[in-house]
Amino acid sequence: MAIDGNFLFTGSDDHTIKIWDMSGNLFVRVLGESSNGHSDSIRKLLIIEAEGFLVSLSIDNELKLWNYTKAEVLWQLKHQENDITCFCYDASKRSLVCGTEEATIITLEIPDFVFQSTLPQVPKQPILTEEILTVEAEEQVDSSAKGEEDVDV
């Protein structure tokens, strides 16, 4: 499981990730129902909040990095050498630091194109919303309260 604001992400034995809105106890959507999903049960989930990414790891050691607001896989890697048991995100190096069953630590660098695919960065919006955000040119949106950088639009 992973949490981002009011949203709960759950990994499942059916190879999918489900997103729930905890504020209204509502089911939001499923990630991975189509061909972009995992081929095995989901083992771990991690939110990279500043980027709006979700990282998922399946039992067969396949890592997927999702733009979960668009239900898109931005990057994936199947690690063949060691069974990954845990991971965290190192923002300073834009990489995943992974622990393995063999008691080793490996670092997997996330390619630059993943971060470029999300540019220009705009304030992150909830998955369920009826509101439309309008920002005038040269107006600065302060999102530092959520740990995000200021964005000039």
PDB file of C-alpha atoms in Angstrom, residues 7 21 26 28-29 69 123-133:
ATOM      1  CA  PHE A   7      -5.550   8.642  -2.224  1.00  0.00           C
ATOM      2  CA  ASP A  21     -10.303   8.122  -2.579  1.00  0.00           C
ATOM      3  CA  LEU A  26     -14.659   5.719  -3.262  1.00  0.00           C
ATOM      4  CA  VAL A  28     -11.250   5.671  -8.346  1.00  0.00           C
ATOM      5  CA  ARG A  29      -9.539   3.543 -10.990  1.00  0.00           C
ATOM      6  CA  THR A  69      -2.916  10.651 -12.839  1.00  0.00           C
ATOM      7  CA  PRO A 123       0.598  21.976  -9.746  1.00  0.00           C
ATOM      8  CA  LYS A 124      -0.512  18.414  -9.060  1.00  0.00           C
ATOM      9  CA  GLN A 125      -4.286  18.040  -9.152  1.00  0.00           C
ATOM     10  CA  PRO A 126      -6.349  15.406  -7.404  1.00  0.00           C
ATOM     11  CA  ILE A 127      -7.413  12.504  -9.570  1.00  0.00           C
ATOM     12  CA  LEU A 128     -11.082  13.227  -8.924  1.00  0.00           C
ATOM     13  CA  THR A 129     -11.986  16.856  -9.358  1.00  0.00           C
ATOM     14  CA  GLU A 130     -14.633  18.982 -10.956  1.00  0.00           C
ATOM     15  CA  GLU A 131     -12.539  22.130 -10.568  1.00  0.00           C
ATOM     16  CA  ILE A 132     -10.536  23.664 -13.383  1.00  0.00           C
ATOM     17  CA  LEU A 133      -7.329  25.468 -12.481  1.00  0.00           C
TER      18      LEU A 133
END
